[in-house]
Short mmCIF file of C-alpha atoms in Angstrom, two decimals:
data_model
loop_
_atom_site.label_atom_id
_atom_site.label_comp_id
_atom_site.label_asym_id
_atom_site.label_seq_id
_atom_site.Cartn_x
_atom_site.Cartn_y
_atom_site.Cartn_z
CA UNK J 1 119.91 88.99 18.84
CA UNK J 2 120.17 92.22 16.88
CA UNK J 3 118.39 90.54 13.94
CA UNK J 4 115.51 89.50 16.21
CA UNK J 5 115.20 93.05 17.58
CA UNK J 6 115.13 94.45 14.04
CA UNK J 7 112.48 91.88 13.00
CA UNK J 8 110.29 92.79 15.99
CA UNK J 9 110.57 96.50 15.19
CA UNK J 10 109.73 95.83 11.55
CA UNK J 11 106.73 93.66 12.49
CA UNK J 12 105.50 96.33 14.92
CA UNK J 13 105.55 98.85 12.09
CA UNK J 14 103.76 96.39 9.81
CA UNK J 15 101.13 95.78 12.47
CA UNK J 16 100.39 99.49 12.73
CA UNK J 17 100.06 99.73 8.94
CA UNK J 18 97.92 96.59 8.92
CA UNK J 19 95.57 97.80 11.63
CA UNK J 20 95.27 101.22 9.98
CA UNK J 21 93.66 99.38 7.04
CA UNK J 22 91.27 97.54 9.37
CA UNK J 23 90.37 100.39 11.72
CA UNK J 24 87.46 101.51 9.54
CA UNK J 25 85.67 98.20 10.13
CA UNK J 26 84.57 99.44 13.56
CA UNK J 27 82.60 102.70 13.79
CA UNK J 28 83.18 103.30 17.51
CA UNK J 29 86.55 103.71 19.17
CA UNK J 30 85.94 101.15 21.96
CA UNK J 31 85.46 98.13 19.65
CA UNK J 32 88.32 99.39 17.48
CA UNK J 33 90.70 99.41 20.47
CA UNK J 34 89.46 96.00 21.60
CA UNK J 35 89.96 94.62 18.08
CA UNK J 36 93.49 96.00 17.96
CA UNK J 37 94.35 94.45 21.33
CA UNK J 38 92.67 91.17 20.32
CA UNK J 39 94.72 90.92 17.12
CA UNK J 40 97.94 91.65 19.01
CA UNK J 41 97.01 88.93 21.52
CA UNK J 42 96.42 86.46 18.69
CA UNK J 43 99.99 87.12 17.55
CA UNK J 44 101.41 86.95 21.08
CA UNK J 45 102.79 83.84 22.78
CA UNK J 46 99.47 83.04 24.49
CA UNK J 47 99.36 79.28 25.10
CA UNK J 48 95.67 78.82 24.28
CA UNK J 49 93.88 81.29 22.04
CA UNK J 50 90.48 81.29 23.75
CA UNK J 51 88.59 84.30 25.10
CA UNK J 52 89.60 83.66 28.73
CA UNK J 53 93.31 83.32 27.92
CA UNK J 54 93.29 86.32 25.60
CA UNK J 55 91.40 88.43 28.14
CA UNK J 56 93.92 87.46 30.83
CA UNK J 57 96.80 88.36 28.50
CA UNK J 58 95.17 91.75 27.91
CA UNK J 59 94.81 92.33 31.66
CA UNK J 60 91.03 91.95 31.78
CA UNK J 61 89.43 90.17 34.74
CA UNK J 62 86.79 88.54 32.50
CA UNK J 63 86.46 87.84 28.77
CA UNK J 64 83.41 90.09 28.29
CA UNK J 65 85.10 92.70 26.05
CA UNK J 66 86.60 90.03 23.81
CA UNK J 67 83.32 88.09 23.62
CA UNK J 68 81.37 91.26 22.82
CA UNK J 69 83.79 92.03 20.01
CA UNK J 70 83.34 88.57 18.52
CA UNK J 71 79.61 88.12 19.16
CA UNK J 72 77.88 91.49 19.24
CA UNK J 73 79.98 94.06 17.40
CA UNK J 74 78.93 94.58 13.79
CA UNK J 75 81.68 94.45 11.16
CA UNK J 76 82.10 93.04 7.67
CA UNK J 77 84.06 89.80 7.37
CA UNK J 78 84.26 90.27 3.59
CA UNK J 79 85.81 93.71 4.03
CA UNK J 80 88.23 92.19 6.56
CA UNK J 81 89.12 89.48 4.04
CA UNK J 82 89.79 92.07 1.34
CA UNK J 83 91.94 94.22 3.64
CA UNK J 84 93.99 91.22 4.83
CA UNK J 85 94.56 90.19 1.23
CA UNK J 86 95.57 93.73 0.21
CA UNK J 87 98.05 94.03 3.06
CA UNK J 88 99.48 90.54 2.53
CA UNK J 89 100.06 91.06 -1.16
CA UNK J 90 101.60 94.50 -0.65
CA UNK J 91 103.86 93.81 2.35
CA UNK J 92 104.45 90.08 2.59
CA UNK J 93 103.67 88.85 -0.89
CA UNK J 94 105.85 86.99 -3.30
CA UNK J 95 105.07 87.21 -7.03
CA UNK J 96 104.97 83.39 -7.12
CA UNK J 97 102.71 83.04 -4.07
CA UNK J 98 99.09 81.90 -4.01
CA UNK J 99 96.80 83.28 -1.32
CA UNK J 100 93.89 80.99 -0.38
CA UNK J 101 90.93 82.10 1.69
CA UNK J 102 88.30 79.72 3.01
CA UNK J 103 84.90 81.27 3.61
CA UNK J 104 83.64 80.77 7.16
CA UNK J 105 80.56 78.55 7.43
CA UNK J 106 77.23 80.39 7.33
#
């Protein structure tokens, strides 16, 4: 159990470092906070990862904030891709690993 606790503490520290890289993707604080919560919810034991389930996990009565983040908030997916790659290589990478990224459909 002690190993699990240590792993959770380590991951929590990694998440803060990870999100610090991503925070600049959102100009305003509200979308930034929603994005942070959304990413944590994606990593949480939420049975179904849809906007309603994630909103419920976050304590929202409706999925509006999550939907607005995904549909209306402006951010750069290519910058996100680059930041995820940078973090993965630095913190989780293995010199023998290959990181593949599939571009989302246009």
